[in-house]
Short mmCIF file of C-alpha atoms in Angstrom, two decimals:
data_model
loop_
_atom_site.label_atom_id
_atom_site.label_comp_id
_atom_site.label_asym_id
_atom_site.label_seq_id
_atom_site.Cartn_x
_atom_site.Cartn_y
_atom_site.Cartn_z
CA UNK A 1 89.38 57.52 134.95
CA UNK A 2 92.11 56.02 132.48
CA UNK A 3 93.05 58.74 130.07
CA UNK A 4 94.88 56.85 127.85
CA UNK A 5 94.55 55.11 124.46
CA UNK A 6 97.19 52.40 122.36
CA UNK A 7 97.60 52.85 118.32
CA UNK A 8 99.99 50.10 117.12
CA UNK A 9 101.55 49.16 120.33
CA UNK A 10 102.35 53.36 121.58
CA UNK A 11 100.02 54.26 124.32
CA UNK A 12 99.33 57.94 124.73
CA UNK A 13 98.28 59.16 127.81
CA UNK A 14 96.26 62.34 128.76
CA UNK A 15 96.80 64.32 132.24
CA UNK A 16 93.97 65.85 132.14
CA UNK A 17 90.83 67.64 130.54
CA UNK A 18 92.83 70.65 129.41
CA UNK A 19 95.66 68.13 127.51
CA UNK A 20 92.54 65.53 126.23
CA UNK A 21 90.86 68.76 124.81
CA UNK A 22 94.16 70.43 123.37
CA UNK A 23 95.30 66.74 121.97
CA UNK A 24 91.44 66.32 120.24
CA UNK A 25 91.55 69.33 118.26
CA UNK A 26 92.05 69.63 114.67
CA UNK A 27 95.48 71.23 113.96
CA UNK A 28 95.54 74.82 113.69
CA UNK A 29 98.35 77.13 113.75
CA UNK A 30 97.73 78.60 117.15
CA UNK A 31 97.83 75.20 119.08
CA UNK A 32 101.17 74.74 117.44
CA UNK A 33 102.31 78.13 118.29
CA UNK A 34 101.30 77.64 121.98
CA UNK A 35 102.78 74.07 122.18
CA UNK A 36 99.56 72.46 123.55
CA UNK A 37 98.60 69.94 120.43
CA UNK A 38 98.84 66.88 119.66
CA UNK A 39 102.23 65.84 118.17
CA UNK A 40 100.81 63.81 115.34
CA UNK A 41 97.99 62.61 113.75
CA UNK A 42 98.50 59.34 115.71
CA UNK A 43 98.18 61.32 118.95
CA UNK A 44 95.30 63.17 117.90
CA UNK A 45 93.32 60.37 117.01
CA UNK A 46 93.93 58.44 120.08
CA UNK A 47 92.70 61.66 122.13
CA UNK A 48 89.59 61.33 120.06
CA UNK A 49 89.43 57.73 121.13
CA UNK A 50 89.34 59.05 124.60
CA UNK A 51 87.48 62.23 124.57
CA UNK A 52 84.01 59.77 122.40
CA UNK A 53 84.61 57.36 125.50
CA UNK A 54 84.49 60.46 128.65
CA UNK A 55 81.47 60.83 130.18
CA UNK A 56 79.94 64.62 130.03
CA UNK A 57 79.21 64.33 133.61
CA UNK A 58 82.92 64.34 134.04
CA UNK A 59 83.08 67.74 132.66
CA UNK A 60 80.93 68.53 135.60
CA UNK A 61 83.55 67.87 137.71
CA UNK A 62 86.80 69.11 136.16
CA UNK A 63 87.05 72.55 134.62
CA UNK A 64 89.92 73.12 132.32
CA UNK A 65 90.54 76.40 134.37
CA UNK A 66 89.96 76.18 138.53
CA UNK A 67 86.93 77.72 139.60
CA UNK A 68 88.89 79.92 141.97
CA UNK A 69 90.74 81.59 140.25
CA UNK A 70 88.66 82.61 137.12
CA UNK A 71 85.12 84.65 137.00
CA UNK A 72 84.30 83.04 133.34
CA UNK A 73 84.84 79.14 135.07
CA UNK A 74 82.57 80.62 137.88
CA UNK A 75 80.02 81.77 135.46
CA UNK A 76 79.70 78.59 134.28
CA UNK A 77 79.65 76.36 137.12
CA UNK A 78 77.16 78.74 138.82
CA UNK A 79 75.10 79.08 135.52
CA UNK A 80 74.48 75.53 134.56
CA UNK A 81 71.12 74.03 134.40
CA UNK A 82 70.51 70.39 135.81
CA UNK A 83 67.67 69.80 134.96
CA UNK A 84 68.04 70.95 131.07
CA UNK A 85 71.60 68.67 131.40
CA UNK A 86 69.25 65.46 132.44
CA UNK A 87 68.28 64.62 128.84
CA UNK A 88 72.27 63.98 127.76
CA UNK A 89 73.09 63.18 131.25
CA UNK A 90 73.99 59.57 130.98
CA UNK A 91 76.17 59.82 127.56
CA UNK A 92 79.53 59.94 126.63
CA UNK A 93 81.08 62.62 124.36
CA UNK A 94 80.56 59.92 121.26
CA UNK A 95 76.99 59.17 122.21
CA UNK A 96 76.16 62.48 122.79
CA UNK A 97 77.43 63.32 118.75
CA UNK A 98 74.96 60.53 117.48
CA UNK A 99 72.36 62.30 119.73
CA UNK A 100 72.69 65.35 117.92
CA UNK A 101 72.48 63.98 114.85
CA UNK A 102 69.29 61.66 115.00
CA UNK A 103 66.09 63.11 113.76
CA UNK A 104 64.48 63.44 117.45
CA UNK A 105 66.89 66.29 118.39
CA UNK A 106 64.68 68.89 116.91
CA UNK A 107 65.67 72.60 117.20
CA UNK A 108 63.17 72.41 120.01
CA UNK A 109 65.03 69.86 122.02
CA UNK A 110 67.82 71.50 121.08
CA UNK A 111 66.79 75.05 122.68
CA UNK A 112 66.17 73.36 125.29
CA UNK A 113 69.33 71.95 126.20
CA UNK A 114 71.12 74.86 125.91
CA UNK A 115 70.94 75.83 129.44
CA UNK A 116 72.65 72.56 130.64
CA UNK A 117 75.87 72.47 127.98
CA UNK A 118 78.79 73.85 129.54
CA UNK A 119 80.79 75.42 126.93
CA UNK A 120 83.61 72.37 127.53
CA UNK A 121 81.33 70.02 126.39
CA UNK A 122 80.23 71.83 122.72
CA UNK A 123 83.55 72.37 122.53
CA UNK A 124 84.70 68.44 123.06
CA UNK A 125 81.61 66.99 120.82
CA UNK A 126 82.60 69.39 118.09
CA UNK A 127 85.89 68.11 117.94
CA UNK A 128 84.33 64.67 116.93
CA UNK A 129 82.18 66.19 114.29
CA UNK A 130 83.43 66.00 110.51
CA UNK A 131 82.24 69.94 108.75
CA UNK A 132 78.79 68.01 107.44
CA UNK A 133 78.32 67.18 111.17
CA UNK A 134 78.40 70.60 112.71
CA UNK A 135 76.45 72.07 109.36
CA UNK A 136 73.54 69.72 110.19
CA UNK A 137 73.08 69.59 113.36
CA UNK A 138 73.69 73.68 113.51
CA UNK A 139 70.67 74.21 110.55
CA UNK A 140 68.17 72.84 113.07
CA UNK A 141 68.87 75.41 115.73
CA UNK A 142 67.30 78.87 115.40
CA UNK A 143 68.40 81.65 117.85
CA UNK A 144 66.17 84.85 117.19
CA UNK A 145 66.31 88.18 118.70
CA UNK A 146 64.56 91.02 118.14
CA UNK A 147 65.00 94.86 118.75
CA UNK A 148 64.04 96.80 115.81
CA UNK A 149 63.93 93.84 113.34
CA UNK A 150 63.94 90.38 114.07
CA UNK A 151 66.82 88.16 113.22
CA UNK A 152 67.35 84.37 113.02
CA UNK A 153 64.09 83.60 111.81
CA UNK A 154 64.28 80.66 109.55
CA UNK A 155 64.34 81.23 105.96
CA UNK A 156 65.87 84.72 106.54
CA UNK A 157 69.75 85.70 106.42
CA UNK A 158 70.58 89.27 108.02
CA UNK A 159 73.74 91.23 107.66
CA UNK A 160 75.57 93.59 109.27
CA UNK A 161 76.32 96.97 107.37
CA UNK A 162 79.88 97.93 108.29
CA UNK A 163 80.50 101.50 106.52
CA UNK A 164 83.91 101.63 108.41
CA UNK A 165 86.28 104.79 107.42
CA UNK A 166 90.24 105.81 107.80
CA UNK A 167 88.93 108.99 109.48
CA UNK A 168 85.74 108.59 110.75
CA UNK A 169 84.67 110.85 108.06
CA UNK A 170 80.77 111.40 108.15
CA UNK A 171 80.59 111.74 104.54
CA UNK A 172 82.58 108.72 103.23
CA UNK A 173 80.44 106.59 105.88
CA UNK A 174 77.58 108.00 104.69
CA UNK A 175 78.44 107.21 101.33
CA UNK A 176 79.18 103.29 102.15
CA UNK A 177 75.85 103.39 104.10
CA UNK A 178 73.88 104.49 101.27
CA UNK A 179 75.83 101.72 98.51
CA UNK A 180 74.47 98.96 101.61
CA UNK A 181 71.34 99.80 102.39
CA UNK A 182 70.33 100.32 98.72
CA UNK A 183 71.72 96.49 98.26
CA UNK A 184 69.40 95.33 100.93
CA UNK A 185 71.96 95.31 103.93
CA UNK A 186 71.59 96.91 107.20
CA UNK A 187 69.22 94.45 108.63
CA UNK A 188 71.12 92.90 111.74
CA UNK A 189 73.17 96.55 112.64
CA UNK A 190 74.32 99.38 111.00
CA UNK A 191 77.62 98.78 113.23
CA UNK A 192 80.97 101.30 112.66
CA UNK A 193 84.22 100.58 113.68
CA UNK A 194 85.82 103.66 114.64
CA UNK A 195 88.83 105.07 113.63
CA UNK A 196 89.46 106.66 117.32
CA UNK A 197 87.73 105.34 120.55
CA UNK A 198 86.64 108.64 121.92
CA UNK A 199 83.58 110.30 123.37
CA UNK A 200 82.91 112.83 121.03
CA UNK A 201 83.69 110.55 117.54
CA UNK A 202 81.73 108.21 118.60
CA UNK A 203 78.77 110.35 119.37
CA UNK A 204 79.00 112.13 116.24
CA UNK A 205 78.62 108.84 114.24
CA UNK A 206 75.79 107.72 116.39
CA UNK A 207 73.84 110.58 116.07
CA UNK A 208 74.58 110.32 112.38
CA UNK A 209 72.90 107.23 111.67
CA UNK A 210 69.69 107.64 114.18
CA UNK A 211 69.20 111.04 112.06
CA UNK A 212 69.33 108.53 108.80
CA UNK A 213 67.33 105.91 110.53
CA UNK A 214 64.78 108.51 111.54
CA UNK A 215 64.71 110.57 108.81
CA UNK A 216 63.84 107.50 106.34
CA UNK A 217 62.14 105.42 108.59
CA UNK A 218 64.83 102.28 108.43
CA UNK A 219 63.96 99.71 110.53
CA UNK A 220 67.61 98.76 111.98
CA UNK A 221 69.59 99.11 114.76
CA UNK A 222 72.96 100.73 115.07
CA UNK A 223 76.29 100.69 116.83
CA UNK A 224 79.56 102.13 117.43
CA UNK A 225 81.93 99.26 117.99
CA UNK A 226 84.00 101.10 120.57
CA UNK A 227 85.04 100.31 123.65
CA UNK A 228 82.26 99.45 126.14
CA UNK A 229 83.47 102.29 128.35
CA UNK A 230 83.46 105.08 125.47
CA UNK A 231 79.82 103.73 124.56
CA UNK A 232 78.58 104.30 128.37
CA UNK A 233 80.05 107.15 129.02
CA UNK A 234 78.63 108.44 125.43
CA UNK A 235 75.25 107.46 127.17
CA UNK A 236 75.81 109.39 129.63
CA UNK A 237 76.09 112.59 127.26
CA UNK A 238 72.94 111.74 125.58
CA UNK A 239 73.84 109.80 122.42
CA UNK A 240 71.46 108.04 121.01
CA UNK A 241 72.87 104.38 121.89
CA UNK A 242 70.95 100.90 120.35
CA UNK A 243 73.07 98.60 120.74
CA UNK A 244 76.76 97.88 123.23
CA UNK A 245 79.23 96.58 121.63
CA UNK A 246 82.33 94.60 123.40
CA UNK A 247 84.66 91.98 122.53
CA UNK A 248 84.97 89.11 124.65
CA UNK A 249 87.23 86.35 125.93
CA UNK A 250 86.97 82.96 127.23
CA UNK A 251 89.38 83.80 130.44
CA UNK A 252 89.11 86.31 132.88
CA UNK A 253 92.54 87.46 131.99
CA UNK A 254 91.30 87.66 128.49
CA UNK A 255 88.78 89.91 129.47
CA UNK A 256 90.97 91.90 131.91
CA UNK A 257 93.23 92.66 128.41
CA UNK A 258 90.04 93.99 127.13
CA UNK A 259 89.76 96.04 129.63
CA UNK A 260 86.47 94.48 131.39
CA UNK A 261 84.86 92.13 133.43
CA UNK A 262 81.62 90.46 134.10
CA UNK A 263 80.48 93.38 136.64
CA UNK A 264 81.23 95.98 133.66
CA UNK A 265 79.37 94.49 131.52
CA UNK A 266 76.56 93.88 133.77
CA UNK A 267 76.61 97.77 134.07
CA UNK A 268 76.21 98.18 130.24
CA UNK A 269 73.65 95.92 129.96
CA UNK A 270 71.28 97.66 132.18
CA UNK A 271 72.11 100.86 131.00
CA UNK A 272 71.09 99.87 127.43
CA UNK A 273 67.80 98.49 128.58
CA UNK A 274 67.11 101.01 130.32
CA UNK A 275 66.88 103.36 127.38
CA UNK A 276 63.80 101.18 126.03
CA UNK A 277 64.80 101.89 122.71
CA UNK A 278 63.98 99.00 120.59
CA UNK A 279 60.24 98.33 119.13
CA UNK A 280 60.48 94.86 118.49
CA UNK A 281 62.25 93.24 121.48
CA UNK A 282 65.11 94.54 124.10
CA UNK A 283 68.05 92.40 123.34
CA UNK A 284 70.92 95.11 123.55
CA UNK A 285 74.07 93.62 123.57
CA UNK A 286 76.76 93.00 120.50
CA UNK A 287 79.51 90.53 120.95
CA UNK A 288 82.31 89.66 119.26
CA UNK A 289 84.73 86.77 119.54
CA UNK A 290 87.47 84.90 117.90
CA UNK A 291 89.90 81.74 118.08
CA UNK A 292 93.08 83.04 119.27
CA UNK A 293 92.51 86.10 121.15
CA UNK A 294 92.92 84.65 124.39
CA UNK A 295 96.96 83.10 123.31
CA UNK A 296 97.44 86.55 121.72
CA UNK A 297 96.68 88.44 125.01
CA UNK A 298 98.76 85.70 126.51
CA UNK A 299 95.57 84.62 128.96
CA UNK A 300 95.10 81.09 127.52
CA UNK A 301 96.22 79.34 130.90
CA UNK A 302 97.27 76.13 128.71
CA UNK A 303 93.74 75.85 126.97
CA UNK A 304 93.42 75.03 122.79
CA UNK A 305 91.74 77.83 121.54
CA UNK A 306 88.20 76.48 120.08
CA UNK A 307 87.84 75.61 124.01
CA UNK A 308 88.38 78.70 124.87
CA UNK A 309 86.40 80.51 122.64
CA UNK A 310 83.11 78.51 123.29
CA UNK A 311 83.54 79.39 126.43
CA UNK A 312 83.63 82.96 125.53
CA UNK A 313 79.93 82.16 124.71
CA UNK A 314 79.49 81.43 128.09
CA UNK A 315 80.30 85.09 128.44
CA UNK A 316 78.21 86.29 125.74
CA UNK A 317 74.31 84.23 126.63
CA UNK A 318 74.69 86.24 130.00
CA UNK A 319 73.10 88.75 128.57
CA UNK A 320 70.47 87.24 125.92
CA UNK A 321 72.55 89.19 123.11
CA UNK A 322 71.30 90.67 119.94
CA UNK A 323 74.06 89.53 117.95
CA UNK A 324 76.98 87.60 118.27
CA UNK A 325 80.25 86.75 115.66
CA UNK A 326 82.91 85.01 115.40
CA UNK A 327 85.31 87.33 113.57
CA UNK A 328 87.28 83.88 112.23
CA UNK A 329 89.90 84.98 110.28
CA UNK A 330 90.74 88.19 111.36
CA UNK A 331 93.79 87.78 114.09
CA UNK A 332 95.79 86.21 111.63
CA UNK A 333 97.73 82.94 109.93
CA UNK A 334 99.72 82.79 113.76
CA UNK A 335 96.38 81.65 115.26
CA UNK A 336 94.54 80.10 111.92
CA UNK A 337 97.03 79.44 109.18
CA UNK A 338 95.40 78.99 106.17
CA UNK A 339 91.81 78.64 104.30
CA UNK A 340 91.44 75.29 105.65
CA UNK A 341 91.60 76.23 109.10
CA UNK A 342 89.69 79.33 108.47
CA UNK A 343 86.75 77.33 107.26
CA UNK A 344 87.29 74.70 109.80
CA UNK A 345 87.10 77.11 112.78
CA UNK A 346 83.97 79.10 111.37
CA UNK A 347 81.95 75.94 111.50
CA UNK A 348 83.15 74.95 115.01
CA UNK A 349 81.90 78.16 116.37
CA UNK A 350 78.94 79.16 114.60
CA UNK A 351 78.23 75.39 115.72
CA UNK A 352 78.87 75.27 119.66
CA UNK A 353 77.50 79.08 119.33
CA UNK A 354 73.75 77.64 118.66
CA UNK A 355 74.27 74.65 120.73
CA UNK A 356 75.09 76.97 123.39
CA UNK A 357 71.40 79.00 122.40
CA UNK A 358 73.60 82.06 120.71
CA UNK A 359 72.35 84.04 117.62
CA UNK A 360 75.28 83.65 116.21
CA UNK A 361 76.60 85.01 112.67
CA UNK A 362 80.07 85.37 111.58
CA UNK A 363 82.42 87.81 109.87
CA UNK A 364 83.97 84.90 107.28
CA UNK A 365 87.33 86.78 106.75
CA UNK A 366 91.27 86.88 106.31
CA UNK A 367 94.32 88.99 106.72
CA UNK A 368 96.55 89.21 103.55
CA UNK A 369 99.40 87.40 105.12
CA UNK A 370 97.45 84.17 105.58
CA UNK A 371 97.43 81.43 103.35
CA UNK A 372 93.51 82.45 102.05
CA UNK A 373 91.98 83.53 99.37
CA UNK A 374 88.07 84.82 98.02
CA UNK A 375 87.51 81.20 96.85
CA UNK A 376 88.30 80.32 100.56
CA UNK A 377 86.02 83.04 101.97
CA UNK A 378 82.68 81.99 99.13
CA UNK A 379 83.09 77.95 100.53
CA UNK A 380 82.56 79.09 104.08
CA UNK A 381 80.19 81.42 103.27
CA UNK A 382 78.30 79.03 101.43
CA UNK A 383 78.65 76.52 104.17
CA UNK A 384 77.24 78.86 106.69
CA UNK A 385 74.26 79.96 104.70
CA UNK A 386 73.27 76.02 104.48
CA UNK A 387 74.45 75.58 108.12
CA UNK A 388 71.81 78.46 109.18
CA UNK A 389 74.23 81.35 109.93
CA UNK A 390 71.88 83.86 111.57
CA UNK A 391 73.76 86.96 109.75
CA UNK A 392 77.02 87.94 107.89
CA UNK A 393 78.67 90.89 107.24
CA UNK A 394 78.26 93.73 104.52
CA UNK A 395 81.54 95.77 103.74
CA UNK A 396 82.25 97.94 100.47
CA UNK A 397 83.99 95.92 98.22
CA UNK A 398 84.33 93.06 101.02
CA UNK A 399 87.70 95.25 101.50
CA UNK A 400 87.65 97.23 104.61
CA UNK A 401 89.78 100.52 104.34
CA UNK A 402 90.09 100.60 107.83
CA UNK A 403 90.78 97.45 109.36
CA UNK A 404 92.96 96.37 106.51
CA UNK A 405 91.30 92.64 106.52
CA UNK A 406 89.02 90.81 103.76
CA UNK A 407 85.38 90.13 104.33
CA UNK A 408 82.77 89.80 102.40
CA UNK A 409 80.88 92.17 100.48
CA UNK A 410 77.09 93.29 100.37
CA UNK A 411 76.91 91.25 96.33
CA UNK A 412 78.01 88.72 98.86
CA UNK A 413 74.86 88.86 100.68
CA UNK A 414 72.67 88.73 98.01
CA UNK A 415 74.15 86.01 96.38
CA UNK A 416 73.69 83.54 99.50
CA UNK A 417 70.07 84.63 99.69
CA UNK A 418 69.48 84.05 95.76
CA UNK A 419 71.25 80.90 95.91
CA UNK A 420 69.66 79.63 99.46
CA UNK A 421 66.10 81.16 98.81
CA UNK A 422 66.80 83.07 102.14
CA UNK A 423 65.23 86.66 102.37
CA UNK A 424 66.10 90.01 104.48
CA UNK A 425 64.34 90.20 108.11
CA UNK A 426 60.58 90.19 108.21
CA UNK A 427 60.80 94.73 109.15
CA UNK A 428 63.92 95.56 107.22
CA UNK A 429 62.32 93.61 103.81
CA UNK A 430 58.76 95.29 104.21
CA UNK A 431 61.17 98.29 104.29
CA UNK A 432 62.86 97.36 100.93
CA UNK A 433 59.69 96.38 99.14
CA UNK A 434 58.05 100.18 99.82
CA UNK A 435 60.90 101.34 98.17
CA UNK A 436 62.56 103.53 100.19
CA UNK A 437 65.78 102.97 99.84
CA UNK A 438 65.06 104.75 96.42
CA UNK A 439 65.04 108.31 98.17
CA UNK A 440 68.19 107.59 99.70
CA UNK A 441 71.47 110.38 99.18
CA UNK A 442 74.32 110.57 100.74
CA UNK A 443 73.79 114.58 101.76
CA UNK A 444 70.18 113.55 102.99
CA UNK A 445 72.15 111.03 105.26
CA UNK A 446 74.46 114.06 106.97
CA UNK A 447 72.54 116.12 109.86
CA UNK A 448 72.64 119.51 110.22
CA UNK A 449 76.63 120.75 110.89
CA UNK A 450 77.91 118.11 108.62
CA UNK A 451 79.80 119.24 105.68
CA UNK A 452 77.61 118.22 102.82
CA UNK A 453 79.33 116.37 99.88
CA UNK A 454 80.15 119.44 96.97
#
């Protein structure tokens, strides 16, 4: 197949899938850094020529990364549906974006597609999408999963409660998990980052908020974001575990800097479900994701990053997850430079997320050193909420102590839902209207052995 397209008498040619996809994608820092993007806009819009005409059969038959010698390229060769693929089977990349946008791709349609999208080919549309493009065809796709609440539902908007602390002090995440929940987050996962990834930290702040959760009856599930190895082995001790955590990669070398592969994770998964914990539904897993991570590990084999992290999703609907974000902004201006490639990438994933069948929210955030700001962080925000982002996060202040990055904040939350008309999930806001979150204190949050506040 010619890979090749002329612009005023200069003919730029593609070698293959990996270059066309690299070539297509909207400049962003870490493409530059790696050396893999297009060299100007002319060259970028001739790949685009190319990449509307290819075939997505074609992608059936070249992988960006060789079958043999990656488990995630393996994963998705071995996973993908035919028979859901038949629908779209016959288009090109540029037919396939009208497709998504006409009226008769209902969510329903577009559920069941899912199965036969390789991540390659969300990835290669999206790059032919304009931002009102990936918002509208995203909006029609609801993802929902259940385990103690149920989240994704349309007309809802969930967050995550992230009470993180310096030290892993039990009172001072206490504290920041009595200021969310009493502003109506919580909803998606209590979920801690921890200060230290060991066994007996990371027990201690599980047990601390399943003695909360009990004591007041809050319908949520919770999570130490630690790694998946600490979170088995505190299952193993008896902690009372909801929901893994992991982050994830769209290589197998990416992974293997994480620390994991697919057989780990396969491990986790059954251990959680095992525990039979939830009341509403049994999805147990927690991933998180983010352009760049693969380049910054040095695992990107040559790939643009937006390819490589939809096919981190590939990882991630393995194992029907709970929740899965994007954490866009958080590696740094090296990978996404400034606000306009922040917002840019947020839509792309939350996008080929749900095309992919992903409950996907997204932790809309920035380091200091990039070229962002809060005005950055409350457009993609708002463009998420109208784009039917399944849940954000909550974080004191939107300033997190402990990661040293900008997110948003729980006012955050309750402004999209005032401004969208969206509402809590269906357990959590039955939870909220009884008024308990009315008895809450921060020493009635500590168990027994705690150090109560003075």
């Amino acid at each position: 197949m010619r890979m090749a397209h002329s612009i005023r008498g200069v003919t730029y040619s593609f070698a293959d899938l990996k270059e066309l996809l690299a070539k297509a994608s909207p400049l962003r820092s870490g493409d530059q850094l790696a050396g893999i993007c297009a060299a100007s806009a002319e060259e970028r819009v001739a790949a685009r020529f190319v990449l509307a005409d290819l075939p997505l059969r074609h992608f059936l038959d070249e992988l960006v990364i060789p079958y043999e010698s990656d488990e995630v390229s393996r994963l998705i060769v071995d996973a993908h549906d035919l028979a859901a693929f038949a629908p779209v089977a016959s288009l090109t990349v540029g037919e396939f974006r009208n497709w998504l946008l006409d009226e008769h791709a209902t969510g329903a349609v577009l559920a069941a597609l899912a199965p036969g999208l390789t991540p390659e080919i969300a990835a290669a549309v999206s790059k032919l999408m304009p931002a009102q493009d990936l918002i509208a065809v995203a909006r029609k796709i609801r993802v929902v999963t259940r385990f103690r609440t149920t989240v994704g539902l349309s007309g809802r908007l969930s967050t995550r409660l992230q009470p993180n602390h310096p030290t892993d002090d039990p009172v001072g995440i206490a504290a920041s998990i009595v200021d969310g929940l009493s502003l109506g987050s919580g909803d998606a996962v209590i979920g801690i980052n921890p200060a230290s990834d060991n066994v007996a930290s990371v027990c201690t702040l599980l047990r601390l908020v399943d003695y909360a959760r009990e004591k007041f009856a809050i319908p949520a599930q919770s999570c130490v974001l630690a790694h998946v190895t600490t979170q088995m082995e505190a299952l193993r001790q008896g902690a009372p575990i909801d929901l893994v955590f992991q982050s994830i990669g769209g290589t197998e070398a990416t992974n293997k800097s994480f620390g994991i592969n697919l057989a780990l994770l396969d491990e986790a998964h059954q251990a959680a479900r095992e525990l039979h914990r939830g009341t509403a539904g049994d999805n147990v897993m927690y991933f998180e994701t983010g352009q760049g991570s693969a380049l910054s590990a040095g695992a990107h084999c040559g790939c643009d990053q937006q390819t490589l992290e939809a096919r981190a999703y590939a990882v991630a609907r393995r194992y029907r997850p709970m929740l899965v974000n994007t954490v866009v902004g958080f590696i740094g201006p090296e990978y996404l430079y400034d606000g306009k490639q922040i917002i840019r990438a947020g839509l792309e994933d939350h996008f080929c997320g749900k095309l992919l069948g992903l409950p996907m929210g997204c932790d809309v955030c920035y380091t200091n050193h990039a070229e962002a700001d809060q005005d950055d962080m409350d457009t993609l925000l708002t463009l998420l909420g109208v784009a039917g982002v399944n849940y954000i996060m909550g974080v004191p202040g939107a300033d997190d102590v402990m990661l040293n990055y900008q997110s948003t904040s729980f006012h955050d939350a309750l402004y999209l839902r005032s401004a969208l008309g969206l509402r809590p999930a269906p357990e959590f806001e039955a939870w909220l209207e009884r008024g308990e979150f009315r008895r809450l204190t921060v020493n009635g949050l500590l168990p027994a052995g705690v150090n109560p506040v003075p």
